[in-house]
PDB file of C-alpha atoms in Angstrom:
ATOM      1  CA  MET A 190    -192.024  12.750 111.839  1.00  0.00           C
ATOM      2  CA  LEU A 191    -189.592  11.381 114.441  1.00  0.00           C
ATOM      3  CA  ASP A 192    -190.627   8.308 116.393  1.00  0.00           C
ATOM      4  CA  GLY A 193    -194.236   9.154 115.741  1.00  0.00           C
ATOM      5  CA  HIS A 194    -193.937  12.800 116.731  1.00  0.00           C
ATOM      6  CA  PRO A 195    -194.356  15.627 114.185  1.00  0.00           C
ATOM      7  CA  LEU A 196    -191.425  18.021 113.871  1.00  0.00           C
ATOM      8  CA  GLU A 197    -192.158  21.587 112.895  1.00  0.00           C
ATOM      9  CA  LEU A 198    -189.857  23.045 110.236  1.00  0.00           C
ATOM     10  CA  LYS A 199    -188.553  26.555 110.955  1.00  0.00           C
ATOM     11  CA  GLN A 200    -186.463  29.063 109.064  1.00  0.00           C
ATOM     12  CA  GLN A 201    -183.992  29.618 111.906  1.00  0.00           C
ATOM     13  CA  MET A 202    -182.782  28.206 115.207  1.00  0.00           C
ATOM     14  CA  LYS A 203    -181.022  29.569 118.269  1.00  0.00           C
ATOM     15  CA  TYR A 204    -177.722  27.969 119.196  1.00  0.00           C
ATOM     16  CA  LEU A 205    -175.393  29.229 121.968  1.00  0.00           C
ATOM     17  CA  GLY A 206    -177.165  32.584 121.931  1.00  0.00           C
ATOM     18  CA  MET A 207    -176.798  33.016 118.170  1.00  0.00           C
ATOM     19  CA  VAL A 208    -179.843  33.027 115.897  1.00  0.00           C
ATOM     20  CA  VAL A 209    -178.849  31.040 112.791  1.00  0.00           C
ATOM     21  CA  ASP A 210    -181.096  31.237 109.736  1.00  0.00           C
ATOM     22  CA  ARG A 211    -181.171  28.831 106.811  1.00  0.00           C
ATOM     23  CA  ARG A 212    -179.321  31.248 104.501  1.00  0.00           C
ATOM     24  CA  LEU A 213    -176.720  32.203 107.134  1.00  0.00           C
ATOM     25  CA  SER A 214    -177.531  35.880 106.596  1.00  0.00           C
ATOM     26  CA  PHE A 215    -177.882  36.450 110.386  1.00  0.00           C
ATOM     27  CA  LYS A 216    -180.672  38.950 109.758  1.00  0.00           C
ATOM     28  CA  GLU A 217    -182.773  37.499 112.571  1.00  0.00           C
ATOM     29  CA  HIS A 218    -179.828  37.615 114.981  1.00  0.00           C
ATOM     30  CA  ILE A 219    -179.126  41.248 114.104  1.00  0.00           C
ATOM     31  CA  ALA A 220    -182.801  42.104 114.530  1.00  0.00           C
ATOM     32  CA  GLU A 221    -182.880  40.430 117.946  1.00  0.00           C
ATOM     33  CA  ALA A 222    -179.669  42.169 119.044  1.00  0.00           C
ATOM     34  CA  ALA A 223    -181.055  45.502 117.854  1.00  0.00           C
ATOM     35  CA  ALA A 224    -184.253  44.913 119.809  1.00  0.00           C
ATOM     36  CA  LYS A 225    -182.223  44.246 122.972  1.00  0.00           C
ATOM     37  CA  ALA A 226    -180.269  47.434 122.371  1.00  0.00           C
ATOM     38  CA  ARG A 227    -183.504  49.400 121.953  1.00  0.00           C
ATOM     39  CA  ARG A 228    -184.855  47.991 125.210  1.00  0.00           C
ATOM     40  CA  THR A 229    -181.643  49.021 126.964  1.00  0.00           C
ATOM     41  CA  ALA A 230    -181.845  52.493 125.428  1.00  0.00           C
ATOM     42  CA  ASN A 231    -185.446  52.834 126.601  1.00  0.00           C
ATOM     43  CA  GLN A 232    -184.420  51.815 130.126  1.00  0.00           C
ATOM     44  CA  LEU A 233    -181.680  54.448 130.045  1.00  0.00           C
ATOM     45  CA  ALA A 234    -184.151  57.064 128.817  1.00  0.00           C
ATOM     46  CA  ARG A 235    -186.456  56.391 131.757  1.00  0.00           C
ATOM     47  CA  LEU A 236    -183.519  56.999 134.089  1.00  0.00           C
ATOM     48  CA  MET A 237    -182.712  60.316 132.388  1.00  0.00           C
ATOM     49  CA  PRO A 238    -185.792  62.575 132.645  1.00  0.00           C
ATOM     50  CA  ASN A 239    -185.603  65.977 130.943  1.00  0.00           C
ATOM     51  CA  VAL A 240    -185.925  67.854 134.213  1.00  0.00           C
ATOM     52  CA  GLY A 241    -183.155  66.091 136.061  1.00  0.00           C
ATOM     53  CA  GLY A 242    -180.929  63.127 135.523  1.00  0.00           C
ATOM     54  CA  PRO A 243    -178.687  61.062 137.766  1.00  0.00           C
ATOM     55  CA  LYS A 244    -177.163  63.149 140.541  1.00  0.00           C
ATOM     56  CA  GLN A 245    -175.608  60.742 143.050  1.00  0.00           C
ATOM     57  CA  LEU A 246    -172.388  58.840 142.309  1.00  0.00           C
ATOM     58  CA  PRO A 247    -173.938  55.345 142.829  1.00  0.00           C
ATOM     59  CA  ASN A 248    -176.629  56.244 140.287  1.00  0.00           C
ATOM     60  CA  VAL A 249    -173.999  57.440 137.817  1.00  0.00           C
ATOM     61  CA  VAL A 250    -171.938  54.265 138.204  1.00  0.00           C
ATOM     62  CA  GLU A 251    -174.932  51.960 137.719  1.00  0.00           C
ATOM     63  CA  LEU A 252    -176.245  53.976 134.789  1.00  0.00           C
ATOM     64  CA  ASN A 253    -172.903  53.858 132.990  1.00  0.00           C
ATOM     65  CA  LYS A 254    -172.573  50.129 133.663  1.00  0.00           C
ATOM     66  CA  VAL A 255    -175.860  49.518 131.864  1.00  0.00           C
ATOM     67  CA  GLN A 256    -174.731  51.709 128.981  1.00  0.00           C
ATOM     68  CA  ARG A 257    -171.375  49.903 128.714  1.00  0.00           C
ATOM     69  CA  THR A 258    -173.119  46.545 128.345  1.00  0.00           C
ATOM     70  CA  SER A 259    -175.123  47.875 125.414  1.00  0.00           C
ATOM     71  CA  LEU A 260    -172.084  49.530 123.809  1.00  0.00           C
ATOM     72  CA  LEU A 261    -170.000  46.349 123.935  1.00  0.00           C
ATOM     73  CA  ARG A 262    -172.584  44.666 121.733  1.00  0.00           C
ATOM     74  CA  SER A 263    -172.688  47.538 119.273  1.00  0.00           C
ATOM     75  CA  ILE A 264    -168.910  47.502 118.697  1.00  0.00           C
ATOM     76  CA  CYS A 265    -168.525  43.683 118.749  1.00  0.00           C
ATOM     77  CA  ALA A 266    -166.112  43.954 121.667  1.00  0.00           C
ATOM     78  CA  TYR A 267    -164.653  41.638 124.280  1.00  0.00           C
ATOM     79  CA  GLY A 268    -166.416  41.970 127.630  1.00  0.00           C
ATOM     80  CA  THR A 269    -163.157  43.038 129.285  1.00  0.00           C
ATOM     81  CA  ILE A 270    -162.983  46.377 127.465  1.00  0.00           C
ATOM     82  CA  SER A 271    -163.144  49.267 129.898  1.00  0.00           C
ATOM     83  CA  GLU A 272    -165.958  51.773 130.130  1.00  0.00           C
ATOM     84  CA  THR A 273    -163.607  54.485 128.855  1.00  0.00           C
ATOM     85  CA  ALA A 274    -162.623  52.545 125.725  1.00  0.00           C
ATOM     86  CA  ALA A 275    -166.164  51.303 125.081  1.00  0.00           C
ATOM     87  CA  ASN A 276    -167.580  54.837 125.048  1.00  0.00           C
ATOM     88  CA  ILE A 277    -164.816  56.116 122.792  1.00  0.00           C
ATOM     89  CA  LEU A 278    -165.013  53.280 120.267  1.00  0.00           C
ATOM     90  CA  ALA A 279    -168.824  53.383 120.201  1.00  0.00           C
ATOM     91  CA  ALA A 280    -168.663  57.178 119.706  1.00  0.00           C
ATOM     92  CA  VAL A 281    -171.146  57.682 122.538  1.00  0.00           C
ATOM     93  CA  PRO A 282    -170.547  59.966 125.560  1.00  0.00           C
ATOM     94  CA  PRO A 283    -171.098  58.445 129.015  1.00  0.00           C
ATOM     95  CA  ALA A 284    -174.744  58.094 129.959  1.00  0.00           C
ATOM     96  CA  ASP A 285    -174.595  60.485 132.907  1.00  0.00           C
ATOM     97  CA  LEU A 286    -173.141  63.226 130.698  1.00  0.00           C
ATOM     98  CA  LEU A 287    -175.898  62.632 128.156  1.00  0.00           C
ATOM     99  CA  ALA A 288    -178.419  62.953 130.972  1.00  0.00           C
ATOM    100  CA  ARG A 289    -176.971  66.304 131.991  1.00  0.00           C
ATOM    101  CA  GLU A 290    -176.978  67.423 128.368  1.00  0.00           C
ATOM    102  CA  ARG A 291    -180.654  66.539 128.058  1.00  0.00           C
ATOM    103  CA  SER A 292    -181.393  68.476 131.231  1.00  0.00           C
ATOM    104  CA  LEU A 293    -179.549  71.552 129.885  1.00  0.00           C
ATOM    105  CA  VAL A 294    -181.444  71.365 126.603  1.00  0.00           C
ATOM    106  CA  PHE A 295    -184.739  71.188 128.494  1.00  0.00           C
ATOM    107  CA  HIS A 296    -183.949  74.177 130.716  1.00  0.00           C
ATOM    108  CA  GLU A 297    -182.723  76.260 127.760  1.00  0.00           C
ATOM    109  CA  LYS A 298    -185.921  75.558 125.850  1.00  0.00           C
ATOM    110  CA  ARG A 299    -188.033  76.422 128.876  1.00  0.00           C
ATOM    111  CA  ALA A 300    -186.084  79.641 129.479  1.00  0.00           C
ATOM    112  CA  GLY A 301    -186.148  80.524 125.798  1.00  0.00           C
ATOM    113  CA  GLU A 302    -182.462  81.426 125.702  1.00  0.00           C
ATOM    114  CA  ALA A 303    -179.048  79.772 125.565  1.00  0.00           C
ATOM    115  CA  THR A 304    -176.748  79.848 128.580  1.00  0.00           C
ATOM    116  CA  GLY A 305    -173.067  79.831 127.675  1.00  0.00           C
ATOM    117  CA  LEU A 306    -171.612  76.894 125.742  1.00  0.00           C
ATOM    118  CA  PRO A 307    -174.080  74.717 123.804  1.00  0.00           C
ATOM    119  CA  PRO A 308    -175.064  71.580 125.757  1.00  0.00           C
ATOM    120  CA  ARG A 309    -173.291  69.261 123.315  1.00  0.00           C
ATOM    121  CA  ALA A 310    -170.067  71.287 123.598  1.00  0.00           C
ATOM    122  CA  ARG A 311    -170.283  71.015 127.389  1.00  0.00           C
ATOM    123  CA  THR A 312    -170.755  67.261 127.091  1.00  0.00           C
ATOM    124  CA  PHE A 313    -167.615  66.857 124.996  1.00  0.00           C
ATOM    125  CA  ALA A 314    -165.607  69.128 127.301  1.00  0.00           C
ATOM    126  CA  ALA A 315    -166.608  67.090 130.351  1.00  0.00           C
ATOM    127  CA  TRP A 316    -165.987  63.840 128.477  1.00  0.00           C
ATOM    128  CA  ARG A 317    -162.489  64.915 127.387  1.00  0.00           C
ATOM    129  CA  ALA A 318    -161.643  65.810 130.975  1.00  0.00           C
ATOM    130  CA  ARG A 319    -162.886  62.428 132.182  1.00  0.00           C
ATOM    131  CA  ILE A 320    -160.908  60.575 129.510  1.00  0.00           C
ATOM    132  CA  ALA A 321    -157.749  62.474 130.470  1.00  0.00           C
ATOM    133  CA  LYS A 322    -158.135  61.401 134.107  1.00  0.00           C
ATOM    134  CA  SER A 323    -159.062  57.790 133.355  1.00  0.00           C
ATOM    135  CA  LEU A 324    -156.459  55.119 134.068  1.00  0.00           C
ATOM    136  CA  THR A 325    -158.114  52.656 131.682  1.00  0.00           C
ATOM    137  CA  GLY A 326    -158.390  52.433 127.907  1.00  0.00           C
ATOM    138  CA  ARG A 327    -154.847  53.767 127.428  1.00  0.00           C
ATOM    139  CA  TRP A 328    -154.295  52.242 123.970  1.00  0.00           C
ATOM    140  CA  THR A 329    -157.637  53.463 122.637  1.00  0.00           C
ATOM    141  CA  LYS A 330    -156.997  56.921 124.082  1.00  0.00           C
ATOM    142  CA  ARG A 331    -153.662  57.105 122.282  1.00  0.00           C
ATOM    143  CA  LEU A 332    -155.230  56.175 118.948  1.00  0.00           C
ATOM    144  CA  VAL A 333    -158.376  58.303 119.165  1.00  0.00           C
ATOM    145  CA  GLY A 334    -157.016  61.673 120.183  1.00  0.00           C
ATOM    146  CA  ASP A 335    -159.899  63.759 118.815  1.00  0.00           C
ATOM    147  CA  ILE A 336    -163.129  62.285 120.141  1.00  0.00           C
ATOM    148  CA  GLU A 337    -165.309  64.911 118.461  1.00  0.00           C
ATOM    149  CA  ALA A 338    -163.919  64.079 115.026  1.00  0.00           C
ATOM    150  CA  TRP A 339    -164.357  60.376 115.804  1.00  0.00           C
ATOM    151  CA  CYS A 340    -167.952  60.825 116.952  1.00  0.00           C
ATOM    152  CA  ASN A 341    -168.932  63.150 114.098  1.00  0.00           C
ATOM    153  CA  ARG A 342    -167.463  61.051 111.285  1.00  0.00           C
ATOM    154  CA  LYS A 343    -169.620  60.412 108.210  1.00  0.00           C
ATOM    155  CA  HIS A 344    -168.278  56.941 107.427  1.00  0.00           C
ATOM    156  CA  GLY A 345    -166.760  53.906 109.082  1.00  0.00           C
ATOM    157  CA  GLU A 346    -168.145  51.026 111.129  1.00  0.00           C
ATOM    158  CA  LEU A 347    -166.374  48.779 113.598  1.00  0.00           C
ATOM    159  CA  ASP A 348    -166.327  45.005 113.407  1.00  0.00           C
ATOM    160  CA  PHE A 349    -164.942  42.276 115.677  1.00  0.00           C
ATOM    161  CA  HIS A 350    -161.419  42.379 114.247  1.00  0.00           C
ATOM    162  CA  LEU A 351    -161.009  46.146 113.955  1.00  0.00           C
ATOM    163  CA  THR A 352    -162.292  46.551 117.505  1.00  0.00           C
ATOM    164  CA  GLN A 353    -159.581  44.174 118.730  1.00  0.00           C
ATOM    165  CA  VAL A 354    -156.873  46.262 117.073  1.00  0.00           C
ATOM    166  CA  LEU A 355    -158.261  49.573 118.358  1.00  0.00           C
ATOM    167  CA  SER A 356    -158.866  48.325 121.897  1.00  0.00           C
ATOM    168  CA  GLY A 357    -155.912  45.981 122.446  1.00  0.00           C
ATOM    169  CA  HIS A 358    -158.336  43.392 123.818  1.00  0.00           C
ATOM    170  CA  GLY A 359    -158.165  40.388 121.544  1.00  0.00           C
ATOM    171  CA  CYS A 360    -155.827  37.729 120.254  1.00  0.00           C
ATOM    172  CA  PHE A 361    -152.633  39.381 121.496  1.00  0.00           C
ATOM    173  CA  GLY A 362    -150.153  37.637 123.773  1.00  0.00           C
ATOM    174  CA  VAL A 363    -150.104  40.474 126.290  1.00  0.00           C
ATOM    175  CA  TYR A 364    -153.890  40.409 126.583  1.00  0.00           C
ATOM    176  CA  LEU A 365    -154.116  36.601 126.643  1.00  0.00           C
ATOM    177  CA  GLN A 366    -151.559  36.498 129.441  1.00  0.00           C
ATOM    178  CA  LYS A 367    -153.484  39.153 131.358  1.00  0.00           C
ATOM    179  CA  ILE A 368    -156.703  37.104 131.315  1.00  0.00           C
ATOM    180  CA  GLY A 369    -154.842  33.862 132.128  1.00  0.00           C
ATOM    181  CA  LYS A 370    -155.094  32.120 128.760  1.00  0.00           C
ATOM    182  CA  GLU A 371    -151.328  32.092 128.137  1.00  0.00           C
ATOM    183  CA  GLU A 372    -148.336  31.928 130.448  1.00  0.00           C
ATOM    184  CA  SER A 373    -146.472  34.769 128.756  1.00  0.00           C
ATOM    185  CA  GLY A 374    -147.181  37.640 126.397  1.00  0.00           C
ATOM    186  CA  LYS A 375    -144.546  36.619 123.883  1.00  0.00           C
ATOM    187  CA  PHE A 376    -145.009  36.703 120.126  1.00  0.00           C
ATOM    188  CA  HIS A 377    -145.703  33.486 118.272  1.00  0.00           C
ATOM    189  CA  HIS A 378    -145.285  35.016 114.815  1.00  0.00           C
ATOM    190  CA  CYS A 379    -141.979  36.885 115.138  1.00  0.00           C
ATOM    191  CA  GLN A 380    -139.072  37.408 117.532  1.00  0.00           C
ATOM    192  CA  GLY A 381    -140.777  40.241 119.373  1.00  0.00           C
ATOM    193  CA  ILE A 382    -140.793  40.255 123.155  1.00  0.00           C
ATOM    194  CA  ALA A 383    -144.383  41.342 123.769  1.00  0.00           C
ATOM    195  CA  ASP A 384    -147.313  40.596 121.466  1.00  0.00           C
ATOM    196  CA  SER A 385    -149.334  43.765 121.881  1.00  0.00           C
ATOM    197  CA  ALA A 386    -151.792  45.518 119.575  1.00  0.00           C
ATOM    198  CA  GLU A 387    -149.240  48.283 119.043  1.00  0.00           C
ATOM    199  CA  HIS A 388    -146.468  45.891 117.957  1.00  0.00           C
ATOM    200  CA  THR A 389    -148.873  43.976 115.735  1.00  0.00           C
ATOM    201  CA  LEU A 390    -150.100  47.134 114.052  1.00  0.00           C
ATOM    202  CA  MET A 391    -146.862  49.084 113.741  1.00  0.00           C
ATOM    203  CA  GLU A 392    -143.862  46.759 113.853  1.00  0.00           C
ATOM    204  CA  CYS A 393    -144.324  42.980 113.602  1.00  0.00           C
ATOM    205  CA  GLN A 394    -142.563  41.739 110.469  1.00  0.00           C
ATOM    206  CA  ALA A 395    -144.972  38.828 110.174  1.00  0.00           C
ATOM    207  CA  TRP A 396    -147.623  41.269 108.940  1.00  0.00           C
ATOM    208  CA  GLU A 397    -145.418  43.489 106.784  1.00  0.00           C
ATOM    209  CA  GLU A 398    -147.187  42.585 103.540  1.00  0.00           C
ATOM    210  CA  ASP A 399    -150.597  43.410 105.021  1.00  0.00           C
ATOM    211  CA  ARG A 400    -149.192  46.558 106.646  1.00  0.00           C
ATOM    212  CA  GLY A 401    -147.763  47.587 103.281  1.00  0.00           C
ATOM    213  CA  ARG A 402    -151.243  47.773 101.798  1.00  0.00           C
ATOM    214  CA  LEU A 403    -152.415  49.881 104.725  1.00  0.00           C
ATOM    215  CA  ARG A 404    -149.339  52.082 104.363  1.00  0.00           C
ATOM    216  CA  CYS A 405    -150.146  52.657 100.697  1.00  0.00           C
ATOM    217  CA  ALA A 406    -153.685  53.706 101.590  1.00  0.00           C
ATOM    218  CA  ILE A 407    -152.454  56.176 104.222  1.00  0.00           C
ATOM    219  CA  GLY A 408    -149.570  57.445 102.101  1.00  0.00           C
ATOM    220  CA  GLU A 409    -146.978  57.122 104.877  1.00  0.00           C
ATOM    221  CA  ASP A 410    -145.808  54.763 107.625  1.00  0.00           C
ATOM    222  CA  VAL A 411    -148.488  53.628 110.033  1.00  0.00           C
ATOM    223  CA  THR A 412    -148.144  55.356 113.413  1.00  0.00           C
ATOM    224  CA  VAL A 413    -150.198  55.767 116.548  1.00  0.00           C
ATOM    225  CA  GLU A 414    -150.691  59.421 115.678  1.00  0.00           C
ATOM    226  CA  ASN A 415    -151.757  59.125 112.031  1.00  0.00           C
ATOM    227  CA  LEU A 416    -153.830  55.931 111.806  1.00  0.00           C
ATOM    228  CA  VAL A 417    -157.203  57.130 113.103  1.00  0.00           C
ATOM    229  CA  PRO A 418    -156.980  60.643 111.548  1.00  0.00           C
ATOM    230  CA  ALA A 419    -156.302  58.989 108.174  1.00  0.00           C
ATOM    231  CA  MET A 420    -159.229  56.591 108.692  1.00  0.00           C
ATOM    232  CA  LEU A 421    -161.492  59.546 109.421  1.00  0.00           C
ATOM    233  CA  ARG A 422    -160.347  61.460 106.340  1.00  0.00           C
ATOM    234  CA  SER A 423    -161.025  58.698 103.828  1.00  0.00           C
ATOM    235  CA  PRO A 424    -163.424  55.732 103.565  1.00  0.00           C
ATOM    236  CA  ASP A 425    -160.708  53.960 101.558  1.00  0.00           C
ATOM    237  CA  VAL A 426    -158.269  54.174 104.453  1.00  0.00           C
ATOM    238  CA  TRP A 427    -160.974  53.022 106.872  1.00  0.00           C
ATOM    239  CA  HIS A 428    -161.611  49.946 104.721  1.00  0.00           C
ATOM    240  CA  ALA A 429    -157.863  49.357 104.395  1.00  0.00           C
ATOM    241  CA  ALA A 430    -157.583  49.372 108.204  1.00  0.00           C
ATOM    242  CA  LYS A 431    -160.472  46.908 108.452  1.00  0.00           C
ATOM    243  CA  ASP A 432    -158.858  44.676 105.841  1.00  0.00           C
ATOM    244  CA  PHE A 433    -155.550  44.734 107.733  1.00  0.00           C
ATOM    245  CA  ALA A 434    -157.261  43.917 111.021  1.00  0.00           C
ATOM    246  CA  ARG A 435    -159.262  41.069 109.500  1.00  0.00           C
ATOM    247  CA  ALA A 436    -156.304  39.519 107.663  1.00  0.00           C
ATOM    248  CA  VAL A 437    -154.013  39.629 110.682  1.00  0.00           C
ATOM    249  CA  MET A 438    -156.463  38.741 113.440  1.00  0.00           C
ATOM    250  CA  VAL A 439    -157.897  35.749 111.573  1.00  0.00           C
ATOM    251  CA  VAL A 440    -154.404  34.239 111.329  1.00  0.00           C
ATOM    252  CA  LYS A 441    -153.686  34.998 114.985  1.00  0.00           C
ATOM    253  CA  GLU A 442    -157.016  33.467 116.065  1.00  0.00           C
ATOM    254  CA  GLU A 443    -156.387  30.298 114.085  1.00  0.00           C
ATOM    255  CA  ALA A 444    -152.919  30.008 115.611  1.00  0.00           C
ATOM    256  CA  GLU A 445    -154.355  30.458 119.099  1.00  0.00           C
ATOM    257  CA  ARG A 446    -156.918  27.711 118.507  1.00  0.00           C
ATOM    258  CA  ALA A 447    -154.159  25.416 117.226  1.00  0.00           C
ATOM    259  CA  ARG A 448    -152.125  26.042 120.387  1.00  0.00           C
ATOM    260  CA  GLU A 449    -155.146  25.310 122.570  1.00  0.00           C
ATOM    261  CA  ILE A 450    -155.792  22.019 120.762  1.00  0.00           C
ATOM    262  CA  ALA A 451    -152.135  21.033 120.997  1.00  0.00           C
ATOM    263  CA  SER A 452    -152.140  21.862 124.721  1.00  0.00           C
ATOM    264  CA  ARG A 453    -155.269  19.760 125.353  1.00  0.00           C
ATOM    265  CA  ASN A 454    -153.832  16.833 123.406  1.00  0.00           C
ATOM    266  CA  SER A 455    -150.612  17.076 125.384  1.00  0.00           C
ATOM    267  CA  GLU A 456    -152.527  17.046 128.676  1.00  0.00           C
ATOM    268  CA  GLU A 457    -154.504  13.980 127.571  1.00  0.00           C
ATOM    269  CA  ILE A 458    -151.301  12.112 126.708  1.00  0.00           C
ATOM    270  CA  ILE A 459    -149.816  12.959 130.096  1.00  0.00           C
TER     271      ILE A 459
END
């Protein structure tokens, strides 16, 4: 009772969009997020009938925008990640290409015979061509060179920290400067000129000990060319990459928060 009013006890509450349960297991939040994703998928399905699919460019753009919103949730990504990078990291072809694939499958079944390349092969061919032409998602494109191997992998999930490293959108000076949170893209942890995902992953001496463990898992120096192929070959390497991303990004996030607090305190004094 509070001031004569009965208060109902519940097992969870919603705070700032996050469902928090009494055991902090976040099962209810995950269930709610999954339900939203299913609703989005159902909306996409209604827009992609077997006999057709989106034909006009405005329809394609809107359809892929809806898909991107759903994918960002699934890969725990910053909202600034491009459509190109979101599709690659989520291992899901663009929605309009999936619609065309569904249409091809339908027509082949109705005709009772295959026509040329399998529908899925056509989807990947069209997707690769689109990725090659895209001016966005450059860092992700460099890392994930073989989208079919990435999409067909049998292990490996993304989390908030690994997604930052693979997308370049996260607690990196270059990115923070781009979105207006910092005045420059300089490093705060070493003498590097630009704090990018590439420098953090491959070069920054501040993370050499963490990188050493990842290097041991891969069996050679970490490079743009070998990181993702090694992650796809072995669950151990995938987990080593996740461990590296978590260890490094947590420190960088804490440092960013400390700088923000120091900046606010300085402004208050002034």
